[in-house]
Structures are given as C-alpha cells and as structure tokens.
Amino acid sequence: DAGVIQSPRHEVTEMGQEVTLRCKPISGHNSLFWYRQTMMRGLELLIYFNNNVPIDDSGMPEDRFSAKMPNASFSTLKIQPSEPRDSAVYFCASSPDRGPNYEQYFGPGTRLTVT
Amino acid sequence: AQSVTQLGSHVSVSEGALVLLRCNYSSSVPPYLFWYVQYPNQGLQLLLKYTSAATLVKGINGFEAEFKKSETSFHLTKPSAHMSDAAEYFCAVSGPAGKSTFGDGTTLTVKP
C-alpha cells in the first residue's frame, strides 16, 4: 500500500517567490492535515480537512498561506510570497475518518528552505 | 481543551537498559492517546494508541504504554533499549473532531 505521498521532498526558493507543496493522502482516508515542524516551535497544525472541506484553519500563520483540497486524492499548501521564516519541514498526514480514535499517517515531509 | 506535556526533552539510556518516556495529558473528555516515533528525515509513525479498551497498550518494536487516569499519565516504556530505538518520540491526545494535540517531543539517545 502506498502511504501518504508528498512532493517535492526538498524545495529551495528565494524570498518573495511562490511555493506550492503537494500531498496525496492514502486512498479511502477522509481526513487530511498539514503540519509545520521547526526546532523552535515543534510540530504545528496548520489546517485540517474532512471530506475535502476545511474544518479548522486556525493554525494558518497568515494570509500568505493558503490550502486547498479539490478532491479526495489531492491537496496543496501554497505560500505566496515566501519569507525566510517559512523555512521548515512541512508534513501532510491523513486519517481514515474524523473521529478521535483514528491515528494519523504521515508523509515523508517537504523540507522548505527560503533564502 | 486538551494538552499533553512530555517531561524531558532529551533522554539518554545505555543499550539494554529500560526506556521510560513520560507523558501527562489534560482532557475534559475521556482521552484518546497516541505515541508516535520520528526517525531522522522521516515523518511520524504510530507506535501505539489508547482507546479505552485496555489500560496497558502494546505497540510495535517492543514498546508499551500504560494509561493511568488517576495520574493523567500515559508513559511509554521498553524493557531493553536497542540502538535502533534512537529517535524522537511524540505523545498526542486526540479531540472529538479528530484533531490531535502533540507534545514537544522527547529525543531518545541510546549509548552503546
């Protein structure tokens, strides 16, 4: 079984550029999460979708960040314009459903460096 | 509101020694608790989860955790550490909507 797929695995970009991170959740999973991990702030939940609908986006840092889930098998996280403080590892995770008893399956992450 | 506190950001043990990673939780409803492990340059993966069926939960790689409601704890243990256990470990509590709150993580170092 393929796990959660993220692309690209590494992204280096210059400040001010647009960055798009992509995620394919596990087939059949109804919930999708985007996280950001840094040494300083640890693992932060950015946004959470259920059945392709955003449920909680309270963790999205600011208007420069946006996320979409046009269908059950694809999601994007976009940063425009990017800033050096956005450098982090971004994880996508999926879960079979919305309930509290379901674990999350994490992708390998995208390491973003903004210079 | 739910939260978890992992006591000790770094734990170091010798190979073959007992591993004990501490997690305390706060939850206004019966909690669902998880331990995840993260190896370098990888995503988190589930070690074990507590969903009220049994207070002692066994997971992968010889790890287990015991849910103690009176102490609001869910500590992770392994009787004998192996070099391959070196990683970062995260405790998490899940809310009714399926959103998880993660602890700050504990980095386990295993000395030969």
PDB file of C-alpha atoms in Angstrom:
ATOM      1  CA  ASP A   1       0.000   0.000   0.000  1.00  0.00           C
ATOM      2  CA  ALA A   2       1.308   3.422  -0.874  1.00  0.00           C
ATOM      3  CA  GLY A   3       1.470   5.742   2.079  1.00  0.00           C
ATOM      4  CA  VAL A   4       0.976   9.471   2.048  1.00  0.00           C
ATOM      5  CA  ILE A   5       2.886  10.971  -0.841  1.00  0.00           C
ATOM      6  CA  GLN A   6       4.365  14.455  -0.712  1.00  0.00           C
ATOM      7  CA  SER A   7       6.171  16.420  -3.355  1.00  0.00           C
ATOM      8  CA  PRO A   8       8.655  17.880  -3.682  1.00  0.00           C
ATOM      9  CA  ARG A   9      10.796  16.363  -0.941  1.00  0.00           C
ATOM     10  CA  HIS A  10      13.068  19.363  -0.922  1.00  0.00           C
ATOM     11  CA  GLU A  11      12.427  22.905  -2.091  1.00  0.00           C
ATOM     12  CA  VAL A  12      14.837  25.800  -2.092  1.00  0.00           C
ATOM     13  CA  THR A  13      13.479  29.145  -3.156  1.00  0.00           C
ATOM     14  CA  GLU A  14      14.203  32.819  -2.834  1.00  0.00           C
ATOM     15  CA  MET A  15      12.285  35.189  -0.645  1.00  0.00           C
ATOM     16  CA  GLY A  16       9.230  36.541  -2.408  1.00  0.00           C
ATOM     17  CA  GLN A  17       8.674  33.528  -4.615  1.00  0.00           C
ATOM     18  CA  GLU A  18       5.541  31.410  -4.589  1.00  0.00           C
ATOM     19  CA  VAL A  19       5.886  27.898  -3.212  1.00  0.00           C
ATOM     20  CA  THR A  20       3.402  25.067  -3.715  1.00  0.00           C
ATOM     21  CA  LEU A  21       3.590  21.870  -1.713  1.00  0.00           C
ATOM     22  CA  ARG A  22       1.595  18.849  -2.770  1.00  0.00           C
ATOM     23  CA  CYS A  23       0.069  15.909  -0.966  1.00  0.00           C
ATOM     24  CA  LYS A  24      -1.696  12.727  -1.967  1.00  0.00           C
ATOM     25  CA  PRO A  25      -3.395  11.082   1.024  1.00  0.00           C
ATOM     26  CA  ILE A  26      -3.905   7.378   1.481  1.00  0.00           C
ATOM     27  CA  SER A  27      -6.783   6.165  -0.665  1.00  0.00           C
ATOM     28  CA  GLY A  28     -10.012   5.974   1.314  1.00  0.00           C
ATOM     29  CA  HIS A  29      -8.910   8.331   4.051  1.00  0.00           C
ATOM     30  CA  ASN A  30     -11.368  11.140   4.717  1.00  0.00           C
ATOM     31  CA  SER A  31      -9.259  13.499   6.819  1.00  0.00           C
ATOM     32  CA  LEU A  32      -6.147  15.384   5.814  1.00  0.00           C
ATOM     33  CA  PHE A  33      -3.823  17.506   7.930  1.00  0.00           C
ATOM     34  CA  TRP A  34      -1.000  19.915   7.123  1.00  0.00           C
ATOM     35  CA  TYR A  35       1.687  20.442   9.760  1.00  0.00           C
ATOM     36  CA  ARG A  36       4.827  22.521  10.005  1.00  0.00           C
ATOM     37  CA  GLN A  37       7.812  21.384  12.061  1.00  0.00           C
ATOM     38  CA  THR A  38      10.664  23.610  13.221  1.00  0.00           C
ATOM     39  CA  MET A  39      13.204  23.345  16.004  1.00  0.00           C
ATOM     40  CA  MET A  40      11.851  26.443  17.675  1.00  0.00           C
ATOM     41  CA  ARG A  41       8.120  25.767  17.506  1.00  0.00           C
ATOM     42  CA  GLY A  42       7.920  21.995  17.232  1.00  0.00           C
ATOM     43  CA  LEU A  43       5.045  20.414  15.313  1.00  0.00           C
ATOM     44  CA  GLU A  44       2.246  22.858  14.484  1.00  0.00           C
ATOM     45  CA  LEU A  45      -1.090  22.001  12.889  1.00  0.00           C
ATOM     46  CA  LEU A  46      -1.761  24.440  10.070  1.00  0.00           C
ATOM     47  CA  ILE A  47      -5.069  23.221   8.638  1.00  0.00           C
ATOM     48  CA  TYR A  48      -7.349  20.199   8.766  1.00  0.00           C
ATOM     49  CA  PHE A  49      -9.754  18.955   6.072  1.00  0.00           C
ATOM     50  CA  ASN A  50     -12.521  16.402   6.339  1.00  0.00           C
ATOM     51  CA  ASN A  51     -14.228  15.159   3.168  1.00  0.00           C
ATOM     52  CA  ASN A  52     -12.329  17.861   1.257  1.00  0.00           C
ATOM     53  CA  VAL A  53     -13.786  20.665   3.381  1.00  0.00           C
ATOM     54  CA  PRO A  54     -11.564  22.784   5.632  1.00  0.00           C
ATOM     55  CA  ILE A  55     -12.627  22.160   9.233  1.00  0.00           C
ATOM     56  CA  ASP A  56     -10.038  24.121  11.168  1.00  0.00           C
ATOM     57  CA  ASP A  57      -7.586  26.597   9.685  1.00  0.00           C
ATOM     58  CA  SER A  58      -6.796  28.429  12.900  1.00  0.00           C
ATOM     59  CA  GLY A  59      -3.161  27.378  12.654  1.00  0.00           C
ATOM     60  CA  MET A  60      -2.532  29.013   9.292  1.00  0.00           C
ATOM     61  CA  PRO A  61       0.053  31.689  10.105  1.00  0.00           C
ATOM     62  CA  GLU A  62      -1.218  34.499   7.929  1.00  0.00           C
ATOM     63  CA  ASP A  63      -2.756  35.377   4.603  1.00  0.00           C
ATOM     64  CA  ARG A  64       0.385  34.359   2.774  1.00  0.00           C
ATOM     65  CA  PHE A  65      -0.586  30.730   3.429  1.00  0.00           C
ATOM     66  CA  SER A  66      -3.448  29.004   1.664  1.00  0.00           C
ATOM     67  CA  ALA A  67      -4.504  25.383   1.325  1.00  0.00           C
ATOM     68  CA  LYS A  68      -6.895  23.609  -0.975  1.00  0.00           C
ATOM     69  CA  MET A  69      -8.273  20.144  -1.357  1.00  0.00           C
ATOM     70  CA  PRO A  70     -10.036  19.986  -4.737  1.00  0.00           C
ATOM     71  CA  ASN A  71     -10.704  16.247  -4.455  1.00  0.00           C
ATOM     72  CA  ALA A  72     -10.202  13.320  -2.106  1.00  0.00           C
ATOM     73  CA  SER A  73      -6.825  12.414  -3.534  1.00  0.00           C
ATOM     74  CA  PHE A  74      -5.007  15.725  -3.699  1.00  0.00           C
ATOM     75  CA  SER A  75      -4.208  18.737  -1.561  1.00  0.00           C
ATOM     76  CA  THR A  76      -1.908  21.728  -1.912  1.00  0.00           C
ATOM     77  CA  LEU A  77      -0.363  24.163   0.523  1.00  0.00           C
ATOM     78  CA  LYS A  78       0.722  27.411  -1.050  1.00  0.00           C
ATOM     79  CA  ILE A  79       2.901  30.165   0.350  1.00  0.00           C
ATOM     80  CA  GLN A  80       2.887  33.471  -1.519  1.00  0.00           C
ATOM     81  CA  PRO A  81       5.115  35.365  -1.055  1.00  0.00           C
ATOM     82  CA  SER A  82       7.554  33.169   0.805  1.00  0.00           C
ATOM     83  CA  GLU A  83       9.798  34.510   3.568  1.00  0.00           C
ATOM     84  CA  PRO A  84      12.919  33.084   5.254  1.00  0.00           C
ATOM     85  CA  ARG A  85      10.927  32.420   8.445  1.00  0.00           C
ATOM     86  CA  ASP A  86       8.791  29.959   6.472  1.00  0.00           C
ATOM     87  CA  SER A  87      11.763  27.599   6.284  1.00  0.00           C
ATOM     88  CA  ALA A  88      10.645  24.362   7.917  1.00  0.00           C
ATOM     89  CA  VAL A  89       9.638  20.799   7.216  1.00  0.00           C
ATOM     90  CA  TYR A  90       6.016  20.594   6.118  1.00  0.00           C
ATOM     91  CA  PHE A  91       4.162  17.354   6.720  1.00  0.00           C
ATOM     92  CA  CYS A  92       0.924  16.127   5.299  1.00  0.00           C
ATOM     93  CA  ALA A  93      -0.962  13.426   7.199  1.00  0.00           C
ATOM     94  CA  SER A  94      -4.173  11.554   6.519  1.00  0.00           C
ATOM     95  CA  SER A  95      -6.579   9.657   8.728  1.00  0.00           C
ATOM     96  CA  PRO A  96      -9.339   7.164   7.917  1.00  0.00           C
ATOM     97  CA  ASP A  97     -12.057   9.394   9.353  1.00  0.00           C
ATOM     98  CA  ARG A  98     -12.813  12.285  11.646  1.00  0.00           C
ATOM     99  CA  GLY A  99     -13.194  10.535  14.998  1.00  0.00           C
ATOM    100  CA  PRO A 100     -10.723  10.841  17.891  1.00  0.00           C
ATOM    101  CA  ASN A 101      -9.762   7.175  17.836  1.00  0.00           C
ATOM    102  CA  TYR A 102      -8.106   7.295  14.432  1.00  0.00           C
ATOM    103  CA  GLU A 103      -4.371   7.628  14.143  1.00  0.00           C
ATOM    104  CA  GLN A 104      -2.713   9.824  11.565  1.00  0.00           C
ATOM    105  CA  TYR A 105      -0.474   8.564   8.798  1.00  0.00           C
ATOM    106  CA  PHE A 106       2.304  10.995   7.975  1.00  0.00           C
ATOM    107  CA  GLY A 107       4.056  11.591   4.702  1.00  0.00           C
ATOM    108  CA  PRO A 108       7.838  11.945   4.478  1.00  0.00           C
ATOM    109  CA  GLY A 109       7.658  15.724   4.534  1.00  0.00           C
ATOM    110  CA  THR A 110       8.845  18.566   2.332  1.00  0.00           C
ATOM    111  CA  ARG A 111      11.902  20.421   3.563  1.00  0.00           C
ATOM    112  CA  LEU A 112      11.480  24.049   2.533  1.00  0.00           C
ATOM    113  CA  THR A 113      14.352  26.489   2.578  1.00  0.00           C
ATOM    114  CA  VAL A 114      13.674  30.131   1.764  1.00  0.00           C
ATOM    115  CA  THR A 115      16.785  32.228   1.186  1.00  0.00           C
TER     116      THR A 115
ATOM    117  CA  ALA B   1      -9.261  21.980  25.694  1.00  0.00           C
ATOM    118  CA  GLN B   2      -6.689  19.227  25.532  1.00  0.00           C
ATOM    119  CA  SER B   3      -2.958  19.229  26.015  1.00  0.00           C
ATOM    120  CA  VAL B   4      -0.027  16.943  26.610  1.00  0.00           C
ATOM    121  CA  THR B   5       3.217  17.542  28.435  1.00  0.00           C
ATOM    122  CA  GLN B   6       6.262  15.448  27.764  1.00  0.00           C
ATOM    123  CA  LEU B   7       8.668  15.546  30.671  1.00  0.00           C
ATOM    124  CA  GLY B   8      12.233  15.707  29.464  1.00  0.00           C
ATOM    125  CA  SER B   9      13.139  16.883  26.001  1.00  0.00           C
ATOM    126  CA  HIS B  10      16.158  14.559  25.946  1.00  0.00           C
ATOM    127  CA  VAL B  11      16.559  11.101  27.443  1.00  0.00           C
ATOM    128  CA  SER B  12      19.737   9.078  27.215  1.00  0.00           C
ATOM    129  CA  VAL B  13      19.994   5.384  28.071  1.00  0.00           C
ATOM    130  CA  SER B  14      22.516   2.635  27.557  1.00  0.00           C
ATOM    131  CA  GLU B  15      21.819  -0.183  25.154  1.00  0.00           C
ATOM    132  CA  GLY B  16      19.897  -2.883  27.012  1.00  0.00           C
ATOM    133  CA  ALA B  17      18.597  -0.501  29.677  1.00  0.00           C
ATOM    134  CA  LEU B  18      14.981   0.345  30.406  1.00  0.00           C
ATOM    135  CA  VAL B  19      13.446   3.118  28.348  1.00  0.00           C
ATOM    136  CA  LEU B  20      10.916   5.377  30.092  1.00  0.00           C
ATOM    137  CA  LEU B  21       9.457   8.384  28.291  1.00  0.00           C
ATOM    138  CA  ARG B  22       6.943  10.418  30.247  1.00  0.00           C
ATOM    139  CA  CYS B  23       3.709  11.949  29.056  1.00  0.00           C
ATOM    140  CA  ASN B  24       0.981  13.652  31.050  1.00  0.00           C
ATOM    141  CA  TYR B  25      -2.259  14.766  29.485  1.00  0.00           C
ATOM    142  CA  SER B  26      -5.102  17.135  30.161  1.00  0.00           C
ATOM    143  CA  SER B  27      -8.520  16.441  28.699  1.00  0.00           C
ATOM    144  CA  SER B  28     -12.085  17.433  29.521  1.00  0.00           C
ATOM    145  CA  VAL B  29     -13.422  14.235  27.944  1.00  0.00           C
ATOM    146  CA  PRO B  30     -12.178  10.639  28.041  1.00  0.00           C
ATOM    147  CA  PRO B  31      -8.923  10.868  26.132  1.00  0.00           C
ATOM    148  CA  TYR B  32      -7.642   9.049  23.129  1.00  0.00           C
ATOM    149  CA  LEU B  33      -3.863   8.953  23.442  1.00  0.00           C
ATOM    150  CA  PHE B  34      -1.123   8.125  20.992  1.00  0.00           C
ATOM    151  CA  TRP B  35       2.619   7.698  20.868  1.00  0.00           C
ATOM    152  CA  TYR B  36       4.391   8.363  17.589  1.00  0.00           C
ATOM    153  CA  VAL B  37       8.055   7.931  16.657  1.00  0.00           C
ATOM    154  CA  GLN B  38      10.017  10.047  14.204  1.00  0.00           C
ATOM    155  CA  TYR B  39      13.298   8.810  12.781  1.00  0.00           C
ATOM    156  CA  PRO B  40      15.674  11.331  11.198  1.00  0.00           C
ATOM    157  CA  ASN B  41      14.392  12.801   7.956  1.00  0.00           C
ATOM    158  CA  GLN B  42      11.127  10.883   8.135  1.00  0.00           C
ATOM    159  CA  GLY B  43       7.530  11.561   9.046  1.00  0.00           C
ATOM    160  CA  LEU B  44       5.927  10.441  12.285  1.00  0.00           C
ATOM    161  CA  GLN B  45       4.674   6.885  12.527  1.00  0.00           C
ATOM    162  CA  LEU B  46       2.347   5.337  15.068  1.00  0.00           C
ATOM    163  CA  LEU B  47       3.870   3.297  17.886  1.00  0.00           C
ATOM    164  CA  LEU B  48       0.670   2.613  19.814  1.00  0.00           C
ATOM    165  CA  LYS B  49      -2.662   4.115  20.818  1.00  0.00           C
ATOM    166  CA  TYR B  50      -5.025   4.023  23.788  1.00  0.00           C
ATOM    167  CA  THR B  51      -8.729   3.963  23.008  1.00  0.00           C
ATOM    168  CA  SER B  52     -10.144   2.807  26.381  1.00  0.00           C
ATOM    169  CA  ALA B  53     -10.164  -0.928  25.592  1.00  0.00           C
ATOM    170  CA  ALA B  54      -7.254  -1.758  27.905  1.00  0.00           C
ATOM    171  CA  THR B  55      -5.065   0.359  30.147  1.00  0.00           C
ATOM    172  CA  LEU B  56      -1.853  -1.407  29.107  1.00  0.00           C
ATOM    173  CA  VAL B  57      -1.273  -0.959  25.425  1.00  0.00           C
ATOM    174  CA  LYS B  58       1.326  -2.849  23.444  1.00  0.00           C
ATOM    175  CA  GLY B  59       2.831  -1.331  20.345  1.00  0.00           C
ATOM    176  CA  ILE B  60       5.423  -2.027  17.732  1.00  0.00           C
ATOM    177  CA  ASN B  61       9.121  -2.630  18.338  1.00  0.00           C
ATOM    178  CA  GLY B  62       8.570  -3.867  21.897  1.00  0.00           C
ATOM    179  CA  PHE B  63       7.159  -0.611  23.252  1.00  0.00           C
ATOM    180  CA  GLU B  64       4.186  -0.401  25.559  1.00  0.00           C
ATOM    181  CA  ALA B  65       2.366   2.314  27.464  1.00  0.00           C
ATOM    182  CA  GLU B  66       0.096   2.311  30.474  1.00  0.00           C
ATOM    183  CA  PHE B  67      -2.873   4.634  30.842  1.00  0.00           C
ATOM    184  CA  LYS B  68      -3.279   5.857  34.415  1.00  0.00           C
ATOM    185  CA  LYS B  69      -6.332   8.027  34.819  1.00  0.00           C
ATOM    186  CA  SER B  70      -5.569   8.918  38.441  1.00  0.00           C
ATOM    187  CA  GLU B  71      -2.195  10.284  37.408  1.00  0.00           C
ATOM    188  CA  THR B  72      -3.336  11.603  33.999  1.00  0.00           C
ATOM    189  CA  SER B  73      -0.324   9.847  32.546  1.00  0.00           C
ATOM    190  CA  PHE B  74       0.488   7.714  29.535  1.00  0.00           C
ATOM    191  CA  HIS B  75       4.170   6.876  29.889  1.00  0.00           C
ATOM    192  CA  LEU B  76       5.993   4.880  27.210  1.00  0.00           C
ATOM    193  CA  THR B  77       8.332   2.068  28.190  1.00  0.00           C
ATOM    194  CA  LYS B  78      10.542  -0.575  26.664  1.00  0.00           C
ATOM    195  CA  PRO B  79      12.372  -3.102  28.814  1.00  0.00           C
ATOM    196  CA  SER B  80      15.595  -3.151  26.831  1.00  0.00           C
ATOM    197  CA  ALA B  81      16.782  -0.350  24.577  1.00  0.00           C
ATOM    198  CA  HIS B  82      18.278  -1.063  21.189  1.00  0.00           C
ATOM    199  CA  MET B  83      20.454   1.253  19.151  1.00  0.00           C
ATOM    200  CA  SER B  84      17.726   1.406  16.515  1.00  0.00           C
ATOM    201  CA  ASP B  85      15.351   2.991  19.073  1.00  0.00           C
ATOM    202  CA  ALA B  86      17.226   6.285  18.853  1.00  0.00           C
ATOM    203  CA  ALA B  87      14.648   8.736  17.534  1.00  0.00           C
ATOM    204  CA  GLU B  88      12.253  11.455  18.612  1.00  0.00           C
ATOM    205  CA  TYR B  89       9.058  10.376  20.333  1.00  0.00           C
ATOM    206  CA  PHE B  90       5.822  12.334  20.445  1.00  0.00           C
ATOM    207  CA  CYS B  91       2.841  11.878  22.715  1.00  0.00           C
ATOM    208  CA  ALA B  92      -0.505  13.115  21.371  1.00  0.00           C
ATOM    209  CA  VAL B  93      -4.102  13.461  22.571  1.00  0.00           C
ATOM    210  CA  SER B  94      -6.995  13.483  20.120  1.00  0.00           C
ATOM    211  CA  GLY B  95     -10.150  15.512  20.476  1.00  0.00           C
ATOM    212  CA  PRO B  96     -13.741  14.696  19.462  1.00  0.00           C
ATOM    213  CA  ALA B  97     -13.274  16.102  15.967  1.00  0.00           C
ATOM    214  CA  GLY B  98     -10.164  14.046  15.343  1.00  0.00           C
ATOM    215  CA  LYS B  99      -7.736  16.927  15.732  1.00  0.00           C
ATOM    216  CA  SER B 100      -4.635  15.875  17.658  1.00  0.00           C
ATOM    217  CA  THR B 101      -2.518  17.940  20.006  1.00  0.00           C
ATOM    218  CA  PHE B 102       1.114  16.844  20.065  1.00  0.00           C
ATOM    219  CA  GLY B 103       3.670  17.218  22.804  1.00  0.00           C
ATOM    220  CA  ASP B 104       7.007  18.903  22.228  1.00  0.00           C
ATOM    221  CA  GLY B 105       8.750  15.579  21.703  1.00  0.00           C
ATOM    222  CA  THR B 106      11.460  13.659  23.534  1.00  0.00           C
ATOM    223  CA  THR B 107      14.698  12.781  21.814  1.00  0.00           C
ATOM    224  CA  LEU B 108      15.944   9.357  22.852  1.00  0.00           C
ATOM    225  CA  THR B 109      19.655   8.662  22.610  1.00  0.00           C
ATOM    226  CA  VAL B 110      20.920   5.110  23.051  1.00  0.00           C
ATOM    227  CA  LYS B 111      24.546   4.711  24.059  1.00  0.00           C
ATOM    228  CA  PRO B 112      26.479   1.581  23.115  1.00  0.00           C
TER     229      PRO B 112
END
